[in-house]
Amino acid sequence: MWKKKHEEMIRALLRSNASPLAFARKNTDEAQLAQSMVDFMEGKGVFYVHAMFEDHKYVVESLKEVRAELGAKLDKIPVGDKLYDSIKLIRDACRDYMNNTSAMTSPIEMSANLAVMRKKVGIVLKSIQEQYGVSVGGNLAAKMPSL
């Protein structure tokens, strides 16, 4: 299995003029797992839909799904790995939102708490993008800080 992946990577490198380091980094198991996580998160409006259009019940439901997905990804990564730590930070940001916001929270508080959670997630996503070369697109990319 590893030999076939290695041969495919060498063939692709020989055909392109791209840096072998960037290509190799994108083809690691961690990078593929990171891309899978980002792709999943791009489908979750909780990370980018304007707070005015959000309903607390559905935000919490979506964050529960995100936390479950991230937990499953954590099981595939060695403890102490940078991706492991990054995923934990995202999961913690989602949990903090859920712990600090209730159904009785005012729309202004909900909006502020969403903004904090999105900022934390955006910072971590930027780090993951730089570390693993993953593609973060669309509305989710707009929540990442520009460095």
PDB file of N, CA and C in Angstrom, residues 2 9 13 17 28 35 55 92-93 99 106 114 118 137:
ATOM      1  N   TRP A   2       1.868   1.294   0.902  1.00  0.00           N
ATOM      2  CA  TRP A   2       2.712   2.490   0.985  1.00  0.00           C
ATOM      3  C   TRP A   2       3.536   2.663  -0.289  1.00  0.00           C
ATOM      4  N   MET A   9       3.227   9.441  -5.858  1.00  0.00           N
ATOM      5  CA  MET A   9       3.743  10.749  -5.465  1.00  0.00           C
ATOM      6  C   MET A   9       4.974  11.112  -6.303  1.00  0.00           C
ATOM      7  N   LEU A  13       5.324  14.264  -8.890  1.00  0.00           N
ATOM      8  CA  LEU A  13       6.394  15.252  -8.711  1.00  0.00           C
ATOM      9  C   LEU A  13       7.214  15.420  -9.982  1.00  0.00           C
ATOM     10  N   ASN A  17       6.227  21.025 -11.847  1.00  0.00           N
ATOM     11  CA  ASN A  17       7.351  21.863 -11.451  1.00  0.00           C
ATOM     12  C   ASN A  17       7.174  22.370 -10.031  1.00  0.00           C
ATOM     13  N   THR A  28       0.318  13.530   3.118  1.00  0.00           N
ATOM     14  CA  THR A  28       0.452  12.754   4.344  1.00  0.00           C
ATOM     15  C   THR A  28      -0.932  12.359   4.844  1.00  0.00           C
ATOM     16  N   GLN A  35      -7.812  17.848   5.640  1.00  0.00           N
ATOM     17  CA  GLN A  35      -8.651  18.297   4.524  1.00  0.00           C
ATOM     18  C   GLN A  35     -10.069  17.755   4.666  1.00  0.00           C
ATOM     19  N   ASP A  55     -30.473  30.245  14.576  1.00  0.00           N
ATOM     20  CA  ASP A  55     -31.394  29.871  15.637  1.00  0.00           C
ATOM     21  C   ASP A  55     -30.575  29.063  16.641  1.00  0.00           C
ATOM     22  N   ASP A  92     -12.855  22.474  21.524  1.00  0.00           N
ATOM     23  CA  ASP A  92     -12.999  23.261  22.758  1.00  0.00           C
ATOM     24  C   ASP A  92     -13.739  24.570  22.501  1.00  0.00           C
ATOM     25  N   ALA A  93     -13.472  25.210  21.361  1.00  0.00           N
ATOM     26  CA  ALA A  93     -14.170  26.462  21.023  1.00  0.00           C
ATOM     27  C   ALA A  93     -15.666  26.204  20.860  1.00  0.00           C
ATOM     28  N   ASN A  99     -21.366  25.929  26.292  1.00  0.00           N
ATOM     29  CA  ASN A  99     -21.403  26.118  27.749  1.00  0.00           C
ATOM     30  C   ASN A  99     -21.780  27.541  28.148  1.00  0.00           C
ATOM     31  N   SER A 106     -29.864  36.290  24.927  1.00  0.00           N
ATOM     32  CA  SER A 106     -30.371  37.300  23.998  1.00  0.00           C
ATOM     33  C   SER A 106     -29.662  37.156  22.649  1.00  0.00           C
ATOM     34  N   LEU A 114     -21.030  33.666  19.219  1.00  0.00           N
ATOM     35  CA  LEU A 114     -20.723  33.067  17.917  1.00  0.00           C
ATOM     36  C   LEU A 114     -19.466  33.697  17.318  1.00  0.00           C
ATOM     37  N   ARG A 118     -16.182  31.669  16.318  1.00  0.00           N
ATOM     38  CA  ARG A 118     -15.726  31.686  14.931  1.00  0.00           C
ATOM     39  C   ARG A 118     -14.305  32.228  14.811  1.00  0.00           C
ATOM     40  N   GLY A 137     -12.009  26.891   1.661  1.00  0.00           N
ATOM     41  CA  GLY A 137     -12.662  27.722   0.669  1.00  0.00           C
ATOM     42  C   GLY A 137     -13.906  28.421   1.157  1.00  0.00           C
TER      43      GLY A 137
END
